[in-house]
CSV table of C-alpha atoms in Angstrom, one decimal:
chain,number,residue,atom,x,y,z
A,1,MET,CA,24.9,2.9,23.9
A,2,THR,CA,26.2,6.7,22.9
A,3,SER,CA,25.2,9.8,25.1
A,4,HIS,CA,23.3,11.1,21.4
A,5,THR,CA,21.9,9.0,18.8
A,6,THR,CA,20.5,10.3,15.3
A,7,VAL,CA,17.7,8.8,13.2
A,8,LEU,CA,16.7,9.8,9.8
A,9,VAL,CA,13.4,8.6,8.2
A,10,VAL,CA,12.9,9.0,4.6
A,11,ASP,CA,9.3,8.8,3.4
A,12,ASP,CA,7.3,11.1,1.1
A,13,SER,CA,4.3,10.7,3.1
A,14,ARG,CA,4.3,13.1,5.8
A,15,VAL,CA,1.7,10.9,7.9
A,16,SER,CA,4.0,7.8,7.8
A,17,ARG,CA,7.1,10.2,8.8
A,18,LEU,CA,4.9,11.3,11.6
A,19,MET,CA,4.2,8.1,12.9
A,20,ALA,CA,7.8,7.0,12.5
A,21,ARG,CA,8.6,9.5,14.5
A,22,LYS,CA,5.8,9.1,17.3
A,23,PHE,CA,6.8,5.4,17.7
A,24,ILE,CA,10.7,5.8,18.1
A,25,GLN,CA,9.9,8.6,20.5
A,26,SER,CA,7.8,6.6,22.4
A,27,ARG,CA,10.7,3.8,22.6
A,28,GLN,CA,13.5,6.6,22.9
A,29,PRO,CA,12.6,9.8,23.7
A,30,ASP,CA,16.2,10.8,23.8
A,31,TRP,CA,16.9,10.5,20.2
A,32,GLN,CA,17.0,13.1,17.4
A,33,VAL,CA,15.0,12.1,14.7
A,34,GLU,CA,15.4,13.7,11.5
A,35,GLU,CA,12.9,13.3,8.4
A,36,ALA,CA,13.5,13.6,4.6
A,37,ALA,CA,10.6,13.2,1.8
A,38,THR,CA,13.0,12.0,-1.1
A,39,GLY,CA,16.1,9.8,-1.8
A,40,GLU,CA,17.9,13.0,-2.6
A,41,GLN,CA,17.3,14.7,0.4
A,42,ALA,CA,18.1,11.9,2.8
A,43,LEU,CA,21.7,11.7,1.5
A,44,GLU,CA,21.4,15.4,1.8
A,45,VAL,CA,20.1,15.5,5.6
A,46,ALA,CA,22.3,12.4,6.8
A,47,ALA,CA,25.3,14.0,5.6
A,48,THR,CA,24.6,17.0,7.9
A,49,LEU,CA,24.0,14.5,11.3
A,50,THR,CA,26.2,14.5,14.2
A,51,PRO,CA,27.1,11.6,14.8
A,52,ALA,CA,26.0,9.9,11.9
A,53,PRO,CA,22.8,8.2,11.8
A,54,ARG,CA,22.2,5.0,14.1
A,55,LEU,CA,19.1,4.4,12.1
A,56,ILE,CA,17.9,4.9,8.8
A,57,LEU,CA,14.2,4.1,7.9
A,58,VAL,CA,13.5,4.0,3.9
A,59,ASP,CA,10.2,4.7,1.9
A,60,VAL,CA,10.8,2.5,-1.5
A,61,ASN,CA,8.2,4.1,-3.5
A,62,MET,CA,8.9,7.9,-3.4
A,63,PRO,CA,9.5,10.4,-5.8
A,64,GLY,CA,13.0,11.2,-7.5
A,65,MET,CA,15.6,8.5,-7.7
A,66,GLY,CA,13.4,6.0,-5.2
A,67,GLY,CA,14.1,4.2,-2.2
A,68,LEU,CA,16.2,1.4,-3.5
A,69,ALA,CA,18.8,3.6,-4.9
A,70,ALA,CA,18.7,6.1,-1.7
A,71,ALA,CA,19.5,3.1,0.4
A,72,ALA,CA,22.3,1.5,-1.6
A,73,GLN,CA,24.0,5.3,-1.4
A,74,LEU,CA,23.3,5.6,2.1
A,75,ARG,CA,24.6,1.9,2.9
A,76,ALA,CA,27.7,2.9,1.4
A,77,ALA,CA,28.1,5.9,2.9
A,78,TYR,CA,27.1,5.0,6.9
A,79,PRO,CA,28.2,1.4,7.2
A,80,GLY,CA,27.8,1.6,10.9
A,81,ALA,CA,23.9,2.4,10.4
A,82,HIS,CA,20.9,0.1,10.4
A,83,ILE,CA,19.4,0.8,7.6
A,84,SER,CA,15.8,-0.9,6.8
A,85,LEU,CA,13.4,-0.4,3.8
A,86,VAL,CA,10.1,0.1,5.1
A,87,THR,CA,7.5,-0.2,2.6
A,88,ALA,CA,4.5,-1.7,1.4
A,89,ASN,CA,5.8,-3.3,-1.5
A,90,VAL,CA,5.5,-6.6,0.1
A,91,GLN,CA,6.5,-8.5,-3.0
A,92,ASN,CA,9.2,-10.9,-3.0
A,93,ALA,CA,11.4,-9.4,-5.5
A,94,THR,CA,11.7,-6.0,-2.9
A,95,ARG,CA,12.8,-7.9,-0.2
A,96,GLN,CA,15.7,-9.7,-2.4
A,97,ARG,CA,16.8,-6.1,-3.3
A,98,ALA,CA,17.0,-5.2,-0.1
A,99,GLU,CA,19.0,-8.0,0.8
A,100,GLU,CA,21.4,-7.5,-2.2
A,101,ILE,CA,22.3,-4.3,-0.9
A,102,GLY,CA,22.4,-5.4,2.7
A,103,VAL,CA,19.4,-3.5,4.8
A,104,GLY,CA,16.7,-4.4,6.2
A,105,PHE,CA,12.6,-4.9,5.5
A,106,MET,CA,9.7,-3.6,7.1
A,107,GLU,CA,6.6,-4.1,5.9
A,108,LYS,CA,4.0,-1.0,6.2
A,109,PRO,CA,1.9,0.4,7.8
A,110,ILE,CA,4.5,0.9,10.5
A,111,THR,CA,3.6,-0.1,13.8
A,112,GLU,CA,4.8,0.8,17.3
A,113,ALA,CA,5.5,-3.0,18.1
A,114,ARG,CA,7.8,-3.3,14.7
A,115,LEU,CA,9.5,-0.4,15.1
A,116,HIS,CA,10.2,-1.0,18.8
A,117,ALA,CA,11.4,-4.3,18.0
A,118,LEU,CA,13.8,-2.8,15.6
A,119,ILE,CA,14.6,-0.2,18.2
A,120,ASP,CA,15.5,-2.7,20.7
A,121,SER,CA,17.4,-5.1,18.3
A,122,LEU,CA,19.9,-2.0,18.1
A,123,GLU,CA,20.8,-2.0,21.5
B,1,MET,CA,-16.3,-6.7,-26.3
B,2,SER,CA,-18.6,-6.6,-22.9
B,3,MET,CA,-17.7,-9.9,-21.1
B,4,PHE,CA,-14.5,-11.8,-20.3
B,5,ASN,CA,-15.0,-15.1,-20.1
B,6,LEU,CA,-12.9,-17.5,-17.9
B,7,THR,CA,-13.7,-21.5,-17.3
B,8,GLU,CA,-14.9,-22.0,-14.0
B,9,LEU,CA,-12.2,-23.0,-12.8
B,10,GLN,CA,-10.0,-20.3,-13.7
B,11,ASN,CA,-12.5,-18.1,-12.2
B,12,ASP,CA,-12.2,-20.2,-9.0
B,13,ALA,CA,-8.6,-19.7,-9.0
B,14,LEU,CA,-8.5,-16.0,-9.5
B,15,ILE,CA,-11.4,-15.3,-6.3
B,16,GLU,CA,-8.6,-17.8,-4.3
B,17,ILE,CA,-5.7,-15.8,-5.3
B,18,PHE,CA,-7.7,-12.5,-4.8
B,19,ASN,CA,-8.7,-13.8,-1.4
B,20,ILE,CA,-5.3,-14.4,-0.4
B,21,GLY,CA,-4.4,-10.9,-1.2
B,22,VAL,CA,-7.3,-9.5,0.1
B,23,GLY,CA,-6.4,-11.2,3.5
B,24,HIS,CA,-3.3,-9.5,3.6
B,25,ALA,CA,-4.9,-6.3,3.1
B,26,ALA,CA,-7.0,-6.9,5.9
B,27,ARG,CA,-4.6,-7.3,7.9
B,28,SER,CA,-2.5,-4.2,7.0
B,29,MET,CA,-6.0,-2.1,7.2
B,30,SER,CA,-6.2,-3.7,10.7
B,31,GLU,CA,-3.0,-2.2,11.6
B,32,ILE,CA,-3.4,1.1,10.3
B,33,VAL,CA,-7.2,1.3,12.2
B,34,ASN,CA,-5.7,-0.4,15.0
B,35,GLU,CA,-9.4,-2.2,14.9
B,36,ALA,CA,-10.4,-6.0,14.0
B,37,VAL,CA,-11.4,-5.7,10.0
B,38,THR,CA,-12.4,-8.2,8.2
B,39,MET,CA,-13.1,-7.9,4.5
B,40,SER,CA,-14.3,-10.1,2.0
B,41,VAL,CA,-14.3,-11.0,-1.7
B,42,PRO,CA,-17.9,-12.0,-2.7
B,43,SER,CA,-17.5,-12.2,-6.2
B,44,ILE,CA,-15.2,-10.9,-9.5
B,45,SER,CA,-17.2,-9.3,-12.1
B,46,PHE,CA,-15.8,-8.2,-15.5
B,47,LEU,CA,-18.0,-5.2,-16.5
B,48,ASN,CA,-17.0,-1.6,-18.9
B,49,ARG,CA,-16.3,1.2,-16.9
B,50,ALA,CA,-20.2,2.5,-17.4
B,51,ALA,CA,-21.5,-1.0,-15.6
B,52,ALA,CA,-18.9,-0.6,-13.4
B,53,ALA,CA,-19.7,2.8,-12.0
B,54,ALA,CA,-23.3,2.3,-12.2
B,55,MET,CA,-22.9,-0.9,-9.8
B,56,LEU,CA,-20.8,1.5,-7.5
B,57,GLY,CA,-23.0,4.2,-7.7
B,58,SER,CA,-26.3,2.3,-7.3
B,59,GLU,CA,-26.3,2.4,-3.6
B,60,ASP,CA,-27.0,6.2,-3.1
B,61,ASN,CA,-25.0,8.3,-5.5
B,62,GLN,CA,-22.5,9.4,-2.9
B,63,ARG,CA,-19.0,11.0,-3.5
B,64,MET,CA,-16.3,8.8,-3.3
B,65,CYS,CA,-12.5,9.4,-2.4
B,66,GLY,CA,-10.4,6.9,-4.5
B,67,VAL,CA,-6.6,6.0,-4.4
B,68,SER,CA,-4.9,4.7,-7.9
B,69,GLN,CA,-2.0,3.0,-8.6
B,70,HIS,CA,-0.7,2.0,-12.2
B,71,TYR,CA,1.1,-1.5,-12.0
B,72,ASP,CA,3.6,-2.6,-14.8
B,73,GLY,CA,4.7,-6.6,-15.0
B,74,ALA,CA,3.1,-9.8,-15.3
B,75,PHE,CA,0.3,-8.1,-16.1
B,76,ASN,CA,-0.8,-4.1,-16.7
B,77,THR,CA,-3.2,-2.6,-14.4
B,78,GLU,CA,-4.5,0.3,-12.9
B,79,ALA,CA,-5.5,-0.4,-9.1
B,80,ILE,CA,-7.9,1.7,-7.6
B,81,LEU,CA,-9.2,1.8,-3.7
B,82,MET,CA,-12.5,3.7,-3.2
B,83,PHE,CA,-14.3,5.0,-0.3
B,84,PRO,CA,-17.4,7.2,0.4
B,85,GLU,CA,-16.0,10.4,0.8
B,86,ASP,CA,-17.5,11.1,4.2
B,87,LYS,CA,-15.6,8.3,5.7
B,88,SER,CA,-11.9,9.4,4.9
B,89,LEU,CA,-11.6,11.8,7.8
B,90,GLU,CA,-12.7,9.0,10.4
B,91,ILE,CA,-10.0,6.7,8.4
B,92,VAL,CA,-7.4,8.9,8.7
B,93,ARG,CA,-8.3,9.8,12.2
B,94,LEU,CA,-8.2,6.1,13.6
B,95,MET,CA,-4.7,5.8,11.8
B,96,VAL,CA,-2.9,8.6,13.2
B,97,GLY,CA,-4.8,8.5,16.7
B,98,GLU,CA,-6.3,11.4,18.8
B,99,SER,CA,-3.6,13.0,19.7
B,100,VAL,CA,-3.5,14.9,15.8
B,101,PRO,CA,-5.3,18.3,16.1
B,102,LEU,CA,-8.5,18.1,13.6
B,103,LYS,CA,-7.0,21.3,11.6
B,104,GLU,CA,-3.9,19.2,11.1
B,105,LEU,CA,-5.6,16.4,10.4
B,106,THR,CA,-7.9,17.7,7.6
B,107,GLU,CA,-4.4,19.3,6.1
B,108,MET,CA,-3.0,16.0,5.8
B,109,GLU,CA,-6.2,14.0,4.7
B,110,GLN,CA,-5.6,13.6,0.8
B,111,GLU,CA,-1.8,12.4,1.8
B,112,ALA,CA,-3.0,10.0,4.3
B,113,MET,CA,-5.6,8.2,2.0
B,114,ASN,CA,-2.9,8.1,-0.6
B,115,GLU,CA,-0.4,6.3,2.1
B,116,ILE,CA,-3.8,4.1,3.1
B,117,GLY,CA,-4.0,3.2,-0.6
B,118,ASN,CA,-0.7,2.9,-1.4
B,119,ILE,CA,-0.6,0.5,1.6
B,120,ILE,CA,-3.7,-1.4,1.0
B,121,LEU,CA,-3.2,-1.6,-3.0
B,122,ASN,CA,0.7,-2.8,-2.4
B,123,SER,CA,-0.5,-5.8,0.0
B,124,CYS,CA,-3.3,-7.2,-2.6
B,125,VAL,CA,-0.9,-6.8,-5.8
B,126,GLY,CA,2.0,-7.8,-4.0
B,127,THR,CA,0.6,-11.1,-3.3
B,128,LEU,CA,-0.4,-11.8,-6.4
B,129,ALA,CA,2.8,-11.0,-7.8
B,130,ASN,CA,4.0,-13.1,-5.1
B,131,ILE,CA,1.5,-16.1,-6.2
B,132,PHE,CA,2.5,-15.6,-9.9
B,133,GLU,CA,6.1,-15.2,-9.1
B,134,HIS,CA,6.3,-12.2,-11.4
B,135,GLU,CA,7.0,-8.6,-10.5
B,136,LEU,CA,4.3,-5.8,-10.5
B,137,SER,CA,6.0,-2.2,-10.4
B,138,GLY,CA,3.6,0.3,-9.2
B,139,SER,CA,3.5,3.6,-9.9
B,140,LEU,CA,2.7,6.7,-6.8
B,141,PRO,CA,-0.9,6.6,-5.8
B,142,GLN,CA,-3.0,9.2,-6.8
B,143,TYR,CA,-5.7,10.8,-5.1
B,144,HIS,CA,-9.3,11.7,-6.8
B,145,VAL,CA,-12.6,12.7,-5.3
B,146,GLY,CA,-15.6,12.8,-7.1
B,147,SER,CA,-18.6,10.4,-8.4
B,148,SER,CA,-17.6,6.3,-9.0
B,149,GLU,CA,-17.7,7.2,-12.7
B,150,GLN,CA,-15.3,9.9,-12.3
B,151,ILE,CA,-12.8,7.8,-10.7
B,152,LEU,CA,-12.7,5.2,-12.7
B,153,THR,CA,-12.6,7.3,-15.6
B,154,ALA,CA,-9.8,9.7,-14.2
B,155,SER,CA,-7.2,7.1,-14.1
B,156,GLY,CA,-6.7,6.3,-17.1
B,157,GLY,CA,-8.0,6.8,-21.3
B,158,LEU,CA,-8.7,3.4,-21.7
B,159,ALA,CA,-11.8,3.4,-23.6
B,160,ASP,CA,-12.5,-0.4,-24.1
B,161,ALA,CA,-10.9,-1.5,-20.8
B,162,LEU,CA,-12.7,-3.4,-19.0
B,163,VAL,CA,-12.9,-2.9,-15.2
B,164,LEU,CA,-12.1,-6.1,-12.9
B,165,MET,CA,-14.5,-5.0,-9.9
B,166,LEU,CA,-14.1,-6.9,-6.5
B,167,HIS,CA,-16.7,-5.5,-4.0
B,168,ILE,CA,-14.9,-5.3,-0.9
B,169,ASP,CA,-16.9,-4.8,2.5
B,170,PHE,CA,-14.3,-3.5,5.1
B,171,ILE,CA,-16.0,-4.2,8.2
B,172,LEU,CA,-14.8,-2.6,11.6
B,173,GLU,CA,-15.4,-3.1,14.6
B,174,THR,CA,-17.0,0.2,15.5
B,175,HIS,CA,-17.1,1.8,12.4
B,176,GLN,CA,-19.1,0.0,9.3
B,177,ILE,CA,-17.1,1.3,6.2
B,178,HIS,CA,-17.7,-0.2,3.0
B,179,GLY,CA,-14.8,0.4,0.6
B,180,TYR,CA,-14.2,-1.0,-3.3
B,181,VAL,CA,-11.6,-2.3,-4.7
B,182,ALA,CA,-11.3,-2.0,-9.0
B,183,PHE,CA,-8.7,-3.0,-11.3
B,184,ILE,CA,-8.7,-1.8,-14.8
B,185,LEU,CA,-7.7,-4.2,-17.3
B,186,ASP,CA,-7.3,-3.9,-21.2
B,187,LEU,CA,-7.7,-6.6,-23.3
B,188,THR,CA,-4.1,-7.9,-23.6
B,189,ALA,CA,-3.9,-7.1,-19.6
B,190,LEU,CA,-6.8,-9.4,-19.2
B,191,GLN,CA,-5.3,-12.4,-21.4
B,192,ASP,CA,-1.6,-11.8,-19.4
B,193,LEU,CA,-3.9,-12.4,-16.2
B,194,ARG,CA,-5.6,-15.4,-17.7
B,195,ALA,CA,-2.0,-17.0,-18.3
B,196,GLN,CA,-0.9,-16.3,-15.2
B,197,VAL,CA,-3.9,-17.7,-13.7
B,198,ASP,CA,-3.3,-20.9,-15.7
B,199,ARG,CA,0.4,-20.9,-15.1
B,200,TYR,CA,-0.9,-21.2,-11.5
B,201,LEU,CA,-3.2,-23.7,-11.8
B,202,ALA,CA,-0.6,-25.6,-13.6
B,203,ALA,CA,1.8,-25.6,-11.1
B,204,LEU,CA,-0.7,-26.5,-8.4
B,205,ASP,CA,-1.3,-29.5,-10.7
B,206,GLY,CA,1.9,-30.5,-10.7
B,207,HIS,CA,2.1,-30.8,-6.9
B,208,VAL,CA,-1.3,-32.9,-6.5
C-alpha cells in the first residue's frame, strides 16, 4: 500500500459526491478525495493529482461529454487506476459498455457497503 | 382518443413488467433512505393529462415536487416521479443522514431530489429496458414544483398525449410517504410499448 492515495469522484450531483466522499473516508480516512462535476473537469482534475488516482468513480448521466466517454479517456490515461462507473442506469447495455471500455460497474445509490467492498478489493 | 386499449393479457403483462421495475425501484429507495420500503403497483391507468392531474390532485390539492426524465429508444416517454413537496426535505434528510446541517440540506434539496428521481426512474425504466431487450436512453433529470397538473404539463408539449399512470405507495417504516410515478406517452409511443409487450409475451410463449 502506498503512503498516499488519491481518489477522484466524478458526478454532477453534489449529494452523490458528498456521500461517496463520506463512505470512502469512513474506510480510508487518509485517502485524498477529489471531486469533479463533469467528465471534462474530471480529466483536468485527474491530471493534477500526485500520485495518479488509484480509484476513479464516474457517474454516467452527466452534462457535457458524459460519463462513458470520460471513463474511456480516463482508462487510457490511467491504466493503473481502478475505474468504476457509478450509475442508476441498470440496463444491460450500460454494463456491456463498461466491460468494453475496461471499467467496473456499480449501481446507484452509492452505499457504504458497496463502496467499502470495492475499496477492500483494491488492497 | 381518451382511452388506449390493451387486451387482458397485455394489461396483465404490463402490470407484471412494471411490478418488477418498481420492485427494483423499491430496493433503490430503501438503500437511499436506509429503511425498509415497500412499493405497490395496484393498477395502471391510461388517462389524458387533465384526468391524470385530477386523480393526483384529488386528495387535498397539495403542492408536489416532481422529477422528470425523457427516454428515447424502445418507446419514447417522459417519466415523472412526484412527491408531496412538504415531504421532500424529509426524504433528503433520510438520504444524507443527520450529520449535514439544515442550511446545507436546504441548499441541496433540489439537487438531492433530482438524484433520487434519477435513481428511482432509472431503476424502473432500466428494468423495463432489460425485459424488453431494447435500450432506453435517458436525459438529465429536471426538477419541477407546483400542482400535479403543472408538473404533468411542464415536462412536455404533447397536447394529445396520454398518461400511463402508476399510483405507487411508498411505505416507509416510520415515514408514511406517498409518491407517484407517471409515464407520458403519445400514440406512437403507446403503440411501440404495446409491440414490446407483444414481443415479451411471444417470447414467454416460446418458452412454455
